[in-house]
Coordinates of C-alpha atoms and ligand atoms in Angstrom, one line a residue:
X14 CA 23.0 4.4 -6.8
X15 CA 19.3 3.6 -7.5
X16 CA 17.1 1.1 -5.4
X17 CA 14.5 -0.6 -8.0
X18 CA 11.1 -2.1 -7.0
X19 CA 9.8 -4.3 -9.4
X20 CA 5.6 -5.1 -8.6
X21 CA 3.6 -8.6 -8.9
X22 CA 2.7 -7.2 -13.2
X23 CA 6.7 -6.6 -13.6
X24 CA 7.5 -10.2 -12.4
X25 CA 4.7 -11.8 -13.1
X26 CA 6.0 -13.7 -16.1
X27 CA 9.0 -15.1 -18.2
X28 CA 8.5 -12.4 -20.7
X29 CA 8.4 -9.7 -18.1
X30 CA 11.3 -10.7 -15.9
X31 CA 13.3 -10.5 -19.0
X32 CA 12.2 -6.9 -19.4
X33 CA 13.2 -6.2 -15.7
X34 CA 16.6 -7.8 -16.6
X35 CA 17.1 -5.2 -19.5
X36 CA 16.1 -2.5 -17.3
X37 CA 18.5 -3.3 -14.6
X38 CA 21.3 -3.6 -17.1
X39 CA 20.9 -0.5 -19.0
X40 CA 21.3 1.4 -15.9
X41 CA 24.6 0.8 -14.1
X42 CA 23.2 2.8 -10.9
X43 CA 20.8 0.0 -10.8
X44 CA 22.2 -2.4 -7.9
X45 CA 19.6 -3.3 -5.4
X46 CA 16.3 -5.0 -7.2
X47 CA 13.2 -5.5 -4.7
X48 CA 10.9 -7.7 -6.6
X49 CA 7.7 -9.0 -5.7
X50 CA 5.8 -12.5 -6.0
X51 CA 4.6 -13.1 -9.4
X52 CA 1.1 -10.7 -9.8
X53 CA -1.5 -11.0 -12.3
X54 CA -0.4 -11.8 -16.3
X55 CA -3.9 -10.4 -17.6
X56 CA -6.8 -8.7 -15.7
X57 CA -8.5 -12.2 -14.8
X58 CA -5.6 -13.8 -13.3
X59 CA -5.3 -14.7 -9.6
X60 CA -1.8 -13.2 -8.2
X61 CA 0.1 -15.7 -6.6
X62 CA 0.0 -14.2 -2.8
X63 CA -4.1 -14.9 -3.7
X64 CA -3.0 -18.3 -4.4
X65 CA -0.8 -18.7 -1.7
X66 CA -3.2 -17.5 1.3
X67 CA -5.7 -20.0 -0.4
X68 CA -3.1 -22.6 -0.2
X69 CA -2.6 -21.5 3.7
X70 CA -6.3 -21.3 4.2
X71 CA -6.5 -25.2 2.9
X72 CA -3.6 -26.6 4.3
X73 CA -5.3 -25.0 8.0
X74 CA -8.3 -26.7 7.3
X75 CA -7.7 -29.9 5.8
X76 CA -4.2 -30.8 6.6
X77 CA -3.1 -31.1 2.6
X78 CA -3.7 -28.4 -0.3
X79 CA -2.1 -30.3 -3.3
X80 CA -4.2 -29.1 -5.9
X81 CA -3.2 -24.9 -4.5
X82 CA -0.2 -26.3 -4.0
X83 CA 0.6 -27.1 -7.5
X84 CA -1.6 -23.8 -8.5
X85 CA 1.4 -22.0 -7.1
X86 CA 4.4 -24.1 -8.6
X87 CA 2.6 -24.2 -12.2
X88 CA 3.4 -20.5 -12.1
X89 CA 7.2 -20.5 -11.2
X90 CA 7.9 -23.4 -13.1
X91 CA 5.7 -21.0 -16.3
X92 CA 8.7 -18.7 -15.7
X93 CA 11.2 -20.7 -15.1
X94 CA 10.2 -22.8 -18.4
X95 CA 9.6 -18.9 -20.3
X96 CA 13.7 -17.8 -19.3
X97 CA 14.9 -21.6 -19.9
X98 CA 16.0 -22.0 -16.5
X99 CA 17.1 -25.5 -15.3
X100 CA 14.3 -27.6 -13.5
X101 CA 16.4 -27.7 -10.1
X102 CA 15.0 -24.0 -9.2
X103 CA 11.4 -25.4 -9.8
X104 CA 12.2 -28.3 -7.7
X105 CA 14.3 -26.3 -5.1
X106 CA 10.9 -24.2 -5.2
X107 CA 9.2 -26.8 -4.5
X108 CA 10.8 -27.9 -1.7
X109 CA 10.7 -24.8 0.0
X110 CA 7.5 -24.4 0.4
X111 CA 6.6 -28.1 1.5
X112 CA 9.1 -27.1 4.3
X113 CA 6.8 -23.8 5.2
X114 CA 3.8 -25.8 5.5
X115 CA 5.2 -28.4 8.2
X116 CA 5.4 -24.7 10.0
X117 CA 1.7 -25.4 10.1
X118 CA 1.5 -24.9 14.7
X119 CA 0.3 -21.2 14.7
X120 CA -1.9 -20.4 12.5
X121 CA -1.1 -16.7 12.1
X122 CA 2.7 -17.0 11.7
X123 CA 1.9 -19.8 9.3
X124 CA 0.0 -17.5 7.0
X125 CA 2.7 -14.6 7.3
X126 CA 5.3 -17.7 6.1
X127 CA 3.4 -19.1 3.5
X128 CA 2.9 -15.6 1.8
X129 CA 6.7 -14.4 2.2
X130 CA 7.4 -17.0 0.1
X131 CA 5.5 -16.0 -3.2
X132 CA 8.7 -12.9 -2.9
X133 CA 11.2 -15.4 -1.4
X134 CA 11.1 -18.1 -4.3
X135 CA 10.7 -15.3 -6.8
X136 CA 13.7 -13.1 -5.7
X137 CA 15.8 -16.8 -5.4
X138 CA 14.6 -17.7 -9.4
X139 CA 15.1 -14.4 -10.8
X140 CA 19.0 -13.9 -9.0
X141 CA 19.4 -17.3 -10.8
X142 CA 18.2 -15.5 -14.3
X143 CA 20.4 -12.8 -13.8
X144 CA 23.8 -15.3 -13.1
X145 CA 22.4 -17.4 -15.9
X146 CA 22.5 -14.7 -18.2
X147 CA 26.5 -13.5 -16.6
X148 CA 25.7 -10.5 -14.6
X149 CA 27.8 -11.0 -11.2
X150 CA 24.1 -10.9 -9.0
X151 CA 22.9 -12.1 -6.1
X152 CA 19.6 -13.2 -3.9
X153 CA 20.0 -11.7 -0.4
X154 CA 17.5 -12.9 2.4
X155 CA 15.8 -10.1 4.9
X156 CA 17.3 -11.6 8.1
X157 CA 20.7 -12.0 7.0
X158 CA 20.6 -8.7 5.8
X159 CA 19.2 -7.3 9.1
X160 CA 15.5 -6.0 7.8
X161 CA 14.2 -6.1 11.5
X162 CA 10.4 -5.3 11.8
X163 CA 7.7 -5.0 14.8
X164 CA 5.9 -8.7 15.9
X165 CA 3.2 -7.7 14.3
X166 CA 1.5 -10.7 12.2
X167 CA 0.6 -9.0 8.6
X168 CA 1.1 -5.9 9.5
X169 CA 4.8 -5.6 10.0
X170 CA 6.6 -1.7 10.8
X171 CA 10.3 -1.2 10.2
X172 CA 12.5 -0.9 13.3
X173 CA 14.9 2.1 13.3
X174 CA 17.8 -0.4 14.3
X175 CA 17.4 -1.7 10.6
X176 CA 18.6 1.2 9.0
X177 CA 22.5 0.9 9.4
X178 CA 22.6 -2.5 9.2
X179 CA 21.2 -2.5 5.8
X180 CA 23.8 -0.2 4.7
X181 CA 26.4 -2.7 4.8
X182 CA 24.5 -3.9 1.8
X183 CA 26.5 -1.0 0.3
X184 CA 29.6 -2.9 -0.1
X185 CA 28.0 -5.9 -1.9
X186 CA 29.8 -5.8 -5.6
X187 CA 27.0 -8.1 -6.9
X188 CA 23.5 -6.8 -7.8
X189 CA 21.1 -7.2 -5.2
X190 CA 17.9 -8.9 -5.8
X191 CA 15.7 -8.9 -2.8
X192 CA 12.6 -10.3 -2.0
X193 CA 10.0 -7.5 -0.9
X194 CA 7.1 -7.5 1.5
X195 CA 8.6 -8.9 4.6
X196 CA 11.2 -9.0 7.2
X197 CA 12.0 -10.5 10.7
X198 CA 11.3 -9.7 14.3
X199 CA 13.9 -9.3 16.8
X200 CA 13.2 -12.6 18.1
X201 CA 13.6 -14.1 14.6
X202 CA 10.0 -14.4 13.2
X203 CA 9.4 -13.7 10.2
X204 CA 6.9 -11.4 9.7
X205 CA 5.1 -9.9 6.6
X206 CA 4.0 -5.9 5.9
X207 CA 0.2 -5.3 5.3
X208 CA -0.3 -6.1 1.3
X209 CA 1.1 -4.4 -1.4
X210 CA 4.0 -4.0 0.9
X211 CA 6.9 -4.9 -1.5
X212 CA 7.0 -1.0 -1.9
X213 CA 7.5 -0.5 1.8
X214 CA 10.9 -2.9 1.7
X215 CA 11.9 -1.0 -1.3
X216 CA 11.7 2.3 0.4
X217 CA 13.5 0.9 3.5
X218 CA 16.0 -0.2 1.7
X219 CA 16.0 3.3 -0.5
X220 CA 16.7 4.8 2.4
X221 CA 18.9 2.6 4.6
X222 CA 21.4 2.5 1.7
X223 CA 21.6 6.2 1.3
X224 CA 20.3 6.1 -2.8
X225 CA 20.2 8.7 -5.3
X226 CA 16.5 7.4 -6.3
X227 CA 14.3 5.0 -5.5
X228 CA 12.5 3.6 -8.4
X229 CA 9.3 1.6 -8.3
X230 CA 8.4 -0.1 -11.4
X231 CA 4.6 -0.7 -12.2
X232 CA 2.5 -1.1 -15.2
X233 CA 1.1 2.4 -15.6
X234 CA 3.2 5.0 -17.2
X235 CA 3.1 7.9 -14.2
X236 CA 0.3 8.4 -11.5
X237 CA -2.7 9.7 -12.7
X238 CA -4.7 12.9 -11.6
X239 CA -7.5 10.3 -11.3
X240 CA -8.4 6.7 -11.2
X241 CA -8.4 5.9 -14.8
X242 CA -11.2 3.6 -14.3
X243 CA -13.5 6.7 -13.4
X244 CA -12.2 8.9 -16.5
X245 CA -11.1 8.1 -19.5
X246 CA -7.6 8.5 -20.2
X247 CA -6.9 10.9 -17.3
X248 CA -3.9 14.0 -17.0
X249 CA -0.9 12.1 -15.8
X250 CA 1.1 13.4 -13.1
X251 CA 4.7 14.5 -13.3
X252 CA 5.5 15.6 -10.5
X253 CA 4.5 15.4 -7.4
X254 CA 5.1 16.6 -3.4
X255 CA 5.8 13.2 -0.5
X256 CA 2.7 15.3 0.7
X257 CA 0.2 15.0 -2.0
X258 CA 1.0 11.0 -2.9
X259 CA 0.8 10.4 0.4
X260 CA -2.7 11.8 0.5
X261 CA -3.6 10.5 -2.7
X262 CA -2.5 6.8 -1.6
X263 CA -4.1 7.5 1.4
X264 CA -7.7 7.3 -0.3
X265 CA -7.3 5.2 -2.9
X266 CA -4.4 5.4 -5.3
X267 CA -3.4 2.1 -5.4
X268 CA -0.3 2.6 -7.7
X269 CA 2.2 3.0 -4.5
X270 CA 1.3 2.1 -1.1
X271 CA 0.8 4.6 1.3
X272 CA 3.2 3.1 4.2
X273 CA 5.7 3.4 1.5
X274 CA 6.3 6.8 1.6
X275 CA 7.4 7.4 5.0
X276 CA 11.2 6.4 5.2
X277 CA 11.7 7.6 1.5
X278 CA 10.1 11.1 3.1
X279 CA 12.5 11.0 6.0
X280 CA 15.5 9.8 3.9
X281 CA 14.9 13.0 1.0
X282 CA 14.8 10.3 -1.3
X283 CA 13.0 11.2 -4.1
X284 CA 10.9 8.6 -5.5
X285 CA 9.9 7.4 -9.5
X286 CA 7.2 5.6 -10.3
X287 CA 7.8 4.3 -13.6
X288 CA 6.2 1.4 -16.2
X289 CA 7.9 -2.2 -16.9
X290 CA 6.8 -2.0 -20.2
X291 CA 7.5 1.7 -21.0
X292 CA 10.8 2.3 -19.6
X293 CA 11.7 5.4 -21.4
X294 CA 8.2 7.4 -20.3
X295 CA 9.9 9.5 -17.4
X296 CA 7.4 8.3 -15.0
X297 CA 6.1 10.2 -12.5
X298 CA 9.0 11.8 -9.6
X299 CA 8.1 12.6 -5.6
X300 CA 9.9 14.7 -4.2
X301 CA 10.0 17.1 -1.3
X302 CA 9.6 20.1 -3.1
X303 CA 8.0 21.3 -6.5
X304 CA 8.1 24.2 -8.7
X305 CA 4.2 25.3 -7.8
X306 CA 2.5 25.6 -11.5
X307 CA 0.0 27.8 -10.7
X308 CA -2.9 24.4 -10.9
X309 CA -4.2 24.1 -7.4
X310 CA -4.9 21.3 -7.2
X311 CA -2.4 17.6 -8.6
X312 CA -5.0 15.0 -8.2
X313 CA -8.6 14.1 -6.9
X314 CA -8.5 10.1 -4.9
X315 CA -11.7 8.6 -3.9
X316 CA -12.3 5.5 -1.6
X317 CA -14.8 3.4 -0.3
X318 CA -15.6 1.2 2.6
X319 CA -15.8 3.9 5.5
X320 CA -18.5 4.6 7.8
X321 CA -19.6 7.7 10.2
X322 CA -20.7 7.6 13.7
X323 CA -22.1 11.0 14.4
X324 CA -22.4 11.6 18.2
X325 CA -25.2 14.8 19.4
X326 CA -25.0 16.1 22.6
X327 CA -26.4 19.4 23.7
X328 CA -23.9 22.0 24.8
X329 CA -20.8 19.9 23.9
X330 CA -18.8 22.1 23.2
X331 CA -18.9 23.4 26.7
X332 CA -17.8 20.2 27.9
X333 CA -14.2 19.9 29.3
X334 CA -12.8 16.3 27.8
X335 CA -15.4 15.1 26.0
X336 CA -13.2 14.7 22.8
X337 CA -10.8 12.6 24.3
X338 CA -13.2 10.8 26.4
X339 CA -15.3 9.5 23.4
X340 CA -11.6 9.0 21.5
X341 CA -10.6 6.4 24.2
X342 CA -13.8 4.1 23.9
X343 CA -12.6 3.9 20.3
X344 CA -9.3 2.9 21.5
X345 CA -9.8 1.0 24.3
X346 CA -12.1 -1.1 21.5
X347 CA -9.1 -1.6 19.0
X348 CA -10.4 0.7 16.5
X349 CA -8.6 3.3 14.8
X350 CA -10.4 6.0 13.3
X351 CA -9.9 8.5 10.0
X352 CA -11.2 11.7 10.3
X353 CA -13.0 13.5 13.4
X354 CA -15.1 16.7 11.8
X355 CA -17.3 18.3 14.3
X356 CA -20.2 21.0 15.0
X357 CA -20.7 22.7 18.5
X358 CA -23.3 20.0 19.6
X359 CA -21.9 17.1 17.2
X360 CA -18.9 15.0 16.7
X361 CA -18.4 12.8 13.8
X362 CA -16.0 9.8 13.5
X363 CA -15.1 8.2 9.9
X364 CA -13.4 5.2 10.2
X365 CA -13.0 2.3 8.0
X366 CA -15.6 0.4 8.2
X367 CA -14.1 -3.4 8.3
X368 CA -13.1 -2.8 11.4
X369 CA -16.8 -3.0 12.7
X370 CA -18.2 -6.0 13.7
X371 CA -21.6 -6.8 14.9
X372 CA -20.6 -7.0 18.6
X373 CA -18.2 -4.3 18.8
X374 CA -20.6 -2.1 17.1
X375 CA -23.4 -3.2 20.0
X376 CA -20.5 -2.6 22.5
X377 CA -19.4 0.8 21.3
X378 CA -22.9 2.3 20.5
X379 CA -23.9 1.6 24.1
X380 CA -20.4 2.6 25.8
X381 CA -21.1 5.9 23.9
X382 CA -24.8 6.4 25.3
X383 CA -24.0 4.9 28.4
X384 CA -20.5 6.8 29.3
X385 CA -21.2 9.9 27.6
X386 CA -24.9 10.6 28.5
X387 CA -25.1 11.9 24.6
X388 CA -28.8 13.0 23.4
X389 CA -27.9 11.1 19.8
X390 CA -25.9 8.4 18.3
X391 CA -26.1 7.1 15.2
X392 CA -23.9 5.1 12.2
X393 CA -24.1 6.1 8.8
X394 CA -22.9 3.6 6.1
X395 CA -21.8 3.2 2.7
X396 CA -19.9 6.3 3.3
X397 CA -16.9 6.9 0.6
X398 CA -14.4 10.1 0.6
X399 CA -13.3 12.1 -1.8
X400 CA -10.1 14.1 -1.7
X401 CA -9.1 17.0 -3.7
X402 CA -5.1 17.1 -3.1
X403 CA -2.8 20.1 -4.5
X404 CA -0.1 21.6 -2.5
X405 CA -1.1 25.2 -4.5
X406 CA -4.1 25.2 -3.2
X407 CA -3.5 27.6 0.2
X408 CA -2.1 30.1 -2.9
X409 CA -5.5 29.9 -4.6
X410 CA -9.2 31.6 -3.9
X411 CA -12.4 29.3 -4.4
X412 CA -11.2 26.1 -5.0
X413 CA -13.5 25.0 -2.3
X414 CA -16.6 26.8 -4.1
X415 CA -15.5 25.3 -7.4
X416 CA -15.3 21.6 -6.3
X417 CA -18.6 22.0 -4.3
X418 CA -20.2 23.7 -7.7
X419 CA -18.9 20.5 -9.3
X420 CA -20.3 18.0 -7.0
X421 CA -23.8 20.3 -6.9
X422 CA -23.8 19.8 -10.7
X423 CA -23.7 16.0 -10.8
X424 CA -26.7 16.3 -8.0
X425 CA -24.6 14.9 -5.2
X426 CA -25.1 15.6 -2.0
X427 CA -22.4 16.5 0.4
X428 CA -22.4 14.7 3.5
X429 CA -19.5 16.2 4.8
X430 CA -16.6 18.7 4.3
X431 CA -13.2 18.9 6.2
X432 CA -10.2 20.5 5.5
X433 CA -7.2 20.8 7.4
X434 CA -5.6 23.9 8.1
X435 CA -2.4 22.6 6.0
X436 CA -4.4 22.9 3.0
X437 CA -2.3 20.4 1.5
X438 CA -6.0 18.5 0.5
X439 CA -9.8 19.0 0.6
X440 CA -12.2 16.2 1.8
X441 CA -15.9 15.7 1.0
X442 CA -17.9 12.8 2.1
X443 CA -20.9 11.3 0.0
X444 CA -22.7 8.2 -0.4
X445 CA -20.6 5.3 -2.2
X446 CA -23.3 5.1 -4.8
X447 CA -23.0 8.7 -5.9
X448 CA -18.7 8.7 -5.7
X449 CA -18.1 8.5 -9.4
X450 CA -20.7 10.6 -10.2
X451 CA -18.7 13.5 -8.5
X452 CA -15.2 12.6 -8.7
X453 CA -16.0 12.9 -12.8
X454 CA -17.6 16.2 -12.5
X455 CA -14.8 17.4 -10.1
X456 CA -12.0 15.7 -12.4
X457 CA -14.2 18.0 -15.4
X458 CA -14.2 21.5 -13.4
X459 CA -10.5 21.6 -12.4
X460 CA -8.8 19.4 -15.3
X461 CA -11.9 19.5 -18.0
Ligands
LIG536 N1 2.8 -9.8 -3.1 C1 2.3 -9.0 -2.0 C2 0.8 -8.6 -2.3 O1 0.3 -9.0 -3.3 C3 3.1 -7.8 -1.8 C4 3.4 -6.9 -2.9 O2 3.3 -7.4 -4.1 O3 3.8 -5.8 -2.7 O4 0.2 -8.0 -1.5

């Protein structure tokens, strides 16, 4: 059996729930649907978890949101009107989420409930599509189905106990539609996963049920060796190591999210990214292992957003603990941090750099100077990260010398290297302005 995540583009309409429809009956293997709330119709377009969080925001604030409120209803009662569905979904809609915003006590949990229900409401109309159009189906709800998660508001993890509880999905006879993106605490909250995390409840579910595949249906035809907004019309991907997506979601390749991978990894399940609207293009399959085609390298992410504190203190490296002891002021301040390279006398650590703010930069900088007794400390910003990921690249000589010949090329300057000893990817810091300068000339030397 096949698990099927369908994203916000893939639900986002009438016109595209009907193509979801088609692809769920032309595969009987197809019996557990994860869908998400309706996403953007055209590039402009506000997704309706937008909408909905501005509808929260509101609400907080002012104690009524009609207008968002009817912002988010226009675009279920669009879809509803698009399959010819009866007016008592809209209505039953409707209803539902009048009753999440009397929820309104605590503000956090109100947010998480007001978003889970762009996925609730959507999963509820489109199981009513599918028994409109005859097809035995049914909407199953995360608590009843036991999809227990950690008490953390937004940022929801999978608890192991949900694993065989899920599997008694197994032994549904209906199709299984299923409303992504969150779940419920032990103590029955409900609790959302950070966004985009409809493909985290599909990989849970991939791998709780024990499935031959789990699909997750998007709008690009596979994953591409680069973002297609840097390069024009870019290699696609066809296959690709848990490994190598991972790293390539981890900086930046938004097409499946990078918490996703993780039970789907554990499981063996392979995974397929395929397009709504080009179901026949066989996609782009993850899988534990690949045939090694003697390119070194699959794909090259960049992101943005992070920022380096390099720390200088003479003789460092002859000092016992010092690692650990500048690693706990970062914890003990709540911040979690990326990548750690380091010189004898130096130390950098890349984090992201939202988790910053004024104070707690104050407060870190001078626990740092204060604690440590360091000769230097300083924050670089603007910093973005480029990774060069390819599980053949251990196998092969100078791939280092040819991506920093690249980067030299486009005049870039490297503002730092790192490379684990799995080899598995490559990772060069520059300046955000001068990212897509050198991921192009990168993309050109190993794929040009
Ligand atoms: N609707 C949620 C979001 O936009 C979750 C998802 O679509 O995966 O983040």
């Amino acid at each position: 059996m096949k698990v099927s995540k369908f994203g916000g583009s893939s639900v986002a309409s009438g016109e595209q729930i009907r193509k979801v429809f088609d692809i769920v009956q032309s595969d009987p293997e197809r019996r557990v649907v994860v869908v998400s709330a309706p996403g953007k119709r055209f590039s402009d377009d506000v997704k309706t978890t937008d909408l909905l969080i501005a509808l929260a925001e509101k609400y907080l604030k002012n104690g009524e949101a009609k207008a968002e409120l009817e912002a988010v209803i226009a675009r279920y009662r669009e879809i509803a009107e698009t399959l010819e569905l009866d007016k008592e979904i809209v209505n039953e809609i409707e209803l539902d989420f009048k009753e999440r915003l009397a929820l309104s006590d605590d503000p956090e949990r109100f947010l998480d409930c007001i978003k889970a229900g762009g996925e609730d409401n959507n999963a509820k109309l489109i199981a009513r599509y599918f028994q409109r159009e005859g097809v035995a189906a049914t909407y199953v709800n995360p608590k009843e189905a036991g999809l227990l998660v950690s008490d953390e508001v937004g940022n929801a993890q999978v608890l192991p106990e949900s694993y065989d509880r899920l599997y008694e999905l197994r032994n549904k006879q209906e199709i299984i539609i299923f409303p992504g993106f969150f779940g419920y605490s032990p103590e029955g909250n409900l609790v959302t996963f950070p966004r985009g995390g409809s493909d985290i409840s599909g990989a849970i579910l991939a791998a709780a049920l024990k499935a031959d595949l789990y699909e997750n249906f998007t709008d690009v035809d596979s994953v591409y060796a680069v973002n297609p907004n840097i390069v024009n019309h870019p290699k696609e991907i066809t296959e690709l190591t848990y490994k190598e997506m991972r790293e390539l979601s981890y900086a930046g390749f938004g097409v499946f999210h990078e918490e996703a991978l993780a039970p789907a990894f554990r499981a063996g399940i392979p995974v397929c990214v395929k397009n709504t609207n080009n179901p026949l293009a066989p996609g782009t399959m993850i899988v534990a292992e690949r045939k090694l085609n003697g390119d070194p390298v699959v794909g090259i992410a960049s992101d943005d957003g992070f920022l380096n504190i390099y720390v200088e203190k003479y003789l460092m490296n002859r000092e016992i603990g010092f690692g650990r002891k500048l690693l706990q002021i970062f914890e003990e301040e709540g911040l979690s941090y990326e990548h750690t390279p380091s010189g004898i006398d130096s130390l950098n650590v890349i984090l992201r750099a939202d988790q910053l703010t004024e104070d707690k930069e104050a407060r870190l900088i001078d626990r740092i100077e204060t604690e440590l007794h360091t000769d230097k400390v300083k924050i670089e910003r603007n910093i973005a990260l480029i990774m060069i990921v390819g599980e053949a690249m251990n196998q092969t000589i100078g791939v280092a010398a040819k991506a920093v010949t690249a980067i030299q090329n486009a005049n870039v300057n490297i503002a730092m290297i790192n490379q684990g000893s799995s080899e598995v990817s490559m990772m060069f810091g520059v300046k955000e302005a001068d990212v897509e300068k050198a991921v192009k000339s990168i993309y050109e030397a190993f794929f040009g």
